[in-house]
Amino acid sequence: MPKLPTYDDVKGNVQDNVIWKSIFRPGSIYRKGYRDTSRDRALASMNNVLYHLHPVKVKRHGLKLTYTYCLGGLSFFMFILLTVTGIFLMFFYTPAAGAGTEVAYLNMREISASVTFGQLVRNLHRWGAHAMVFTVFLHMARVFYHGAYKPPREFNWVVGVILLVLTLLLSFTGYLLPWDQLALWAVTVGTNMMGFTPVFGDQVQFVLLGGMEIGPDTLLRWYVLHVLFIPFVTVIFLAVHFWRIRKDGGISGPL
Amino acid sequence: MSDEVQIDQEVYDRLIGEGKSERIARAKAKAAAVRQAKVAEGASLGPKSPEDAAKALEAAKEKAGGGGGVATKTAAPAEAQAGGGRLTPEERSARVAASLGNGGNGGSMGVPTSSDHTHRLLALVPPAGIQQVQSKQMDKVYTWPHLLLVEFVALLAAGSLLLIAAFFLDAPLGSLANPNEVPAINKAPWYFMGLQELLAYFHPMVAGVTLPGVFVLLLMAAPYVDKNPSAKPENRKVANLAFTFFLTFWGLLVIIGSFLRGAGYAWVWPWVQGLGFTL
Ligand code: HEM
């Protein structure tokens, strides 16, 4: 019987070829010859497109759980998770409503009843959305109590407030999509208020609803806002937010 | 990790003996081992001794024709000075010709095989063009593995919590939307319950537009209004008190709206009339 290759043989063969080396740049922990040295640790963050959102080194106090409570990071994680689960739901959902063609609502029923993992993914999307609003709120509170908005971080706080508003809008536009009684009337409460905008009230409401009252046009409009427009704007502000953290000298503190 | 990193046991033991922490001792012993390995390979090591550095600087000045300039804090290192000093256009084209031409024996890229002129990516930057970053040396650690590990654990923890919640609790789905049938309990999502609660006290324009607008503007203005440079809690009691007050006020509104309001938005006790709240 031929000798079986050992784990190290296999690992060596997998790692020591042109293709592997072309994928994992020097310093990657997956590349052959990674050593736990300062140089390779630095390269590990520099040579990876995701990790290099981070600086090579961070302040030691920022690592303590009780400094950030990971809240900004968790808000971002929620955003990613909502994007992934949201794309899944989009495969099974049509934003159409109106007498005789209650497709949106029927789609929701199907997602729960017959789509594989449909109910689970819908639950993840729903609870994830609530969780994101919550973590963003808490993140704002922790930033305030640390005085982390003080110069040079004033503007990043303003970007943060915009992100908070965008998060609320994302949640709120999504709330209408199931097109059930809960959705319709919760959203009615909100949009009625917007109708009281001074001077332009009626116009604001008309643009938001795509008509005089909530109907099939509102659903289509809010669907586009929810899956495309607001996420797009949010990603832009997230990019500015993260970039400014780096440019403002990394995380604030120590206190 | 494939190559197990060697540590210099002697150095390690000595440092531990001196009462250094395990982390420091390990790091220094590791560095010592790497250094030894390099010396064994015949590589020249790290920072030059002061004498060597001074000698190199002299040599460089000589090469540049004595015009080495004053070494200021922001001036480029001696090496760059020597190679990249200001050239006249003629000198420059002569150099370029020398490095490119050389009778075609310079390899495919036109790099001369025998010339001490090497390609450089360094350039001289006038001092005015250098951004002066004023910051204290801080206690820092490498992002990999320290920060990325923490983030990964946080991600796993949050992800599993959410997965458990999604497994056991189903998102609500009521009956089909019907614009002609107003439900008895009619509430906004919880994060807007504060606004809806305000609606019970104020005109809709005030509760729905003016107040939220003012709140958002106040939030955005906070860093410009709060001129206190200190971030220490003991120095910013007023700010913290104001913000805590704001959060508590808002939280109370949300709680009242969510749990203590029932049919027709009348005040109810949830243990009597039941919970009129859906997530
Ligand atoms: C979608 C929402 C948001 C995401 C994904 C996000 C993400 C992050 C992340 C990852 C950090 C790094 C430090 C940390 O985790 O605490 C951070 C810092 C910061 N965030 Fe946010 N953030 C969001 C919303 C906000 C909001 C609502 C505010 C304030 C109103 C804000 C203000 C700040 C400030 C000032 C910093 C710098 C803090 C420091 O240096 O200590 N962000 N954000």
XYZ file of C-alpha atoms in Angstrom, chain A residues 11 15 29 31-42 44-45 51 54-63 65 70 74 77-78 81 102 105 108-109 112 119-120 122-124 126-131 133-134 137 140-151 153-155 157-158 161-162 164-165 168-172 175 178-182 184-190 192-198 213-214 249 253-255, chain B residues 1-5 23 26 30 34 37-38 138-148 150-151 154-160 162-183 185-192 195-197 199 203-210 212 215-224 226-233 236 239-247 250 278-279:
210
model
C -0.731 21.587 2.795
C 0.202 26.239 -0.924
C -1.643 33.885 6.815
C 0.535 31.690 2.247
C 3.432 29.340 2.736
C 6.072 30.772 4.985
C 3.872 33.052 7.058
C 5.782 33.771 10.207
C 4.427 35.397 13.294
C 6.713 38.398 12.956
C 5.998 42.107 12.992
C 6.554 42.270 9.260
C 4.109 39.528 8.398
C 1.547 40.811 10.873
C 1.697 44.201 9.201
C -1.486 40.576 6.821
C -3.640 43.674 7.203
C -8.599 43.969 6.470
C -8.049 48.884 9.399
C -4.703 50.496 10.061
C -1.789 48.124 10.567
C -1.704 48.930 14.244
C -4.432 50.051 16.601
C -4.357 51.618 20.023
C -4.265 48.971 22.687
C -7.064 50.514 24.752
C -9.389 50.376 21.730
C -9.293 46.592 21.909
C -14.444 45.330 24.860
C -17.955 46.534 19.160
C -21.829 45.188 14.878
C -22.234 43.469 10.449
C -26.014 43.878 10.686
C -26.338 40.495 7.030
C -52.192 41.008 -4.208
C -48.774 39.705 0.180
C -44.874 36.793 1.756
C -47.149 33.862 2.544
C -43.067 31.488 4.993
C -39.203 31.652 6.982
C -35.793 31.532 8.626
C -37.290 36.351 6.635
C -36.963 36.121 10.413
C -33.260 36.926 10.207
C -36.781 41.168 10.338
C -34.937 40.732 13.649
C -31.701 41.898 12.069
C -33.374 45.152 11.063
C -34.589 45.780 14.602
C -31.174 44.824 15.929
C -31.575 50.180 14.692
C -30.761 49.198 18.254
C -28.572 53.863 18.747
C -24.244 56.736 19.125
C -24.653 56.713 22.901
C -21.232 55.175 23.491
C -19.626 57.716 21.150
C -21.302 60.518 23.062
C -20.322 59.293 26.512
C -16.713 58.930 25.381
C -16.707 62.458 24.015
C -15.489 60.784 20.834
C -17.119 63.450 18.668
C -14.680 66.126 19.808
C -12.184 67.626 17.351
C -14.078 63.983 14.850
C -16.931 66.530 14.731
C -17.779 65.866 11.133
C -20.383 62.518 14.195
C -22.489 64.466 11.679
C -26.290 61.198 12.511
C -26.999 60.956 8.785
C -28.783 56.987 11.907
C -31.482 58.705 9.858
C -34.381 54.477 10.325
C -35.501 55.135 6.767
C -34.275 51.712 5.641
C -36.242 50.048 8.416
C -39.318 52.126 7.807
C -41.886 47.821 7.060
C -45.236 42.654 3.521
C -48.396 44.589 2.651
C -50.391 43.318 5.599
C -52.586 45.327 7.970
C -49.683 45.882 10.339
C -50.154 49.485 5.987
C -51.315 51.175 9.153
C -47.938 51.567 10.847
C -46.723 53.330 7.754
C -49.905 55.416 7.545
C -49.172 56.852 10.979
C -45.731 57.923 9.794
C -49.599 61.274 7.833
C -47.131 63.151 9.989
C -44.941 63.996 7.026
C -47.979 65.530 5.389
C -47.778 68.248 8.014
C -44.482 69.575 6.700
C -44.953 73.343 6.600
C -52.819 57.852 -0.223
C -50.917 54.615 0.328
C -6.293 59.324 13.725
C -9.161 58.076 23.487
C -7.932 56.755 25.824
C -10.226 58.727 28.101
C 0.809 28.586 10.802
C 3.429 26.570 9.043
C 6.832 27.715 10.257
C 6.900 27.484 14.010
C 8.701 30.585 15.171
C 4.437 38.691 26.666
C 8.440 36.132 24.402
C 11.503 35.894 19.249
C 15.148 36.182 14.120
C 18.967 33.703 11.936
C 19.662 36.781 9.849
C 0.890 55.474 21.755
C 0.652 51.973 23.045
C -0.369 50.095 19.931
C -0.844 46.492 18.889
C -1.067 44.803 15.524
C -4.515 44.703 13.952
C -3.819 41.140 12.913
C -4.220 39.098 15.044
C -5.433 41.194 17.982
C -8.265 43.352 16.621
C -9.388 40.974 13.892
C -11.965 40.310 18.684
C -14.070 41.354 15.711
C -18.092 39.553 18.201
C -19.406 38.660 14.766
C -19.893 35.023 15.686
C -21.618 35.908 18.950
C -23.999 38.409 17.350
C -24.619 36.092 14.417
C -25.516 33.143 16.607
C -29.663 36.404 15.848
C -29.842 32.924 14.367
C -31.286 31.535 17.591
C -33.854 34.338 17.701
C -34.777 33.744 14.061
C -35.112 30.034 14.684
C -37.562 30.353 17.563
C -39.455 33.568 16.836
C -41.357 34.098 13.630
C -41.748 37.530 12.096
C -45.349 38.672 12.230
C -47.555 38.656 9.161
C -51.086 39.947 9.622
C -54.031 39.766 7.280
C -53.953 41.409 3.873
C -53.736 45.220 3.911
C -57.145 46.803 3.744
C -57.339 50.587 3.490
C -60.996 50.553 4.544
C -60.495 48.769 7.825
C -58.608 50.759 10.449
C -57.253 48.361 13.075
C -54.551 49.332 17.705
C -52.668 51.388 15.199
C -49.006 51.952 15.916
C -45.802 52.905 14.102
C -42.693 50.699 14.434
C -41.124 51.039 17.886
C -38.302 53.385 16.840
C -40.963 55.894 15.750
C -42.886 60.537 17.688
C -46.294 58.926 17.817
C -46.434 59.475 21.562
C -48.536 63.212 18.642
C -50.251 69.303 16.883
C -49.063 66.872 14.184
C -46.856 69.515 12.601
C -45.009 70.014 15.880
C -44.834 66.331 16.790
C -44.170 64.964 13.323
C -41.988 67.567 11.669
C -40.751 70.363 13.934
C -37.888 65.534 15.050
C -33.741 66.836 17.486
C -31.737 65.795 14.431
C -30.290 69.279 14.049
C -29.407 69.410 17.748
C -27.682 66.039 17.476
C -25.668 67.186 14.467
C -24.770 70.430 16.218
C -23.605 68.734 19.429
C -19.869 68.615 18.574
C -19.888 72.277 17.575
C -19.866 71.382 23.148
C -16.576 73.298 23.191
C -15.203 71.513 26.229
C -11.947 69.909 25.063
C -11.890 67.206 27.719
C -13.286 63.753 27.067
C -13.094 62.651 30.688
C -16.498 61.938 32.230
C -18.235 66.897 31.283
C -23.017 67.317 28.668
C -23.473 63.789 29.996
C -26.411 64.843 32.129
C -28.094 66.582 29.208
C -27.596 63.607 26.920
C -28.749 61.118 29.541
C -31.815 63.246 30.104
C -32.498 63.275 26.370
C -32.087 59.503 26.043
C -36.918 59.474 24.471
C -45.985 44.072 17.579
C -42.369 44.138 16.478
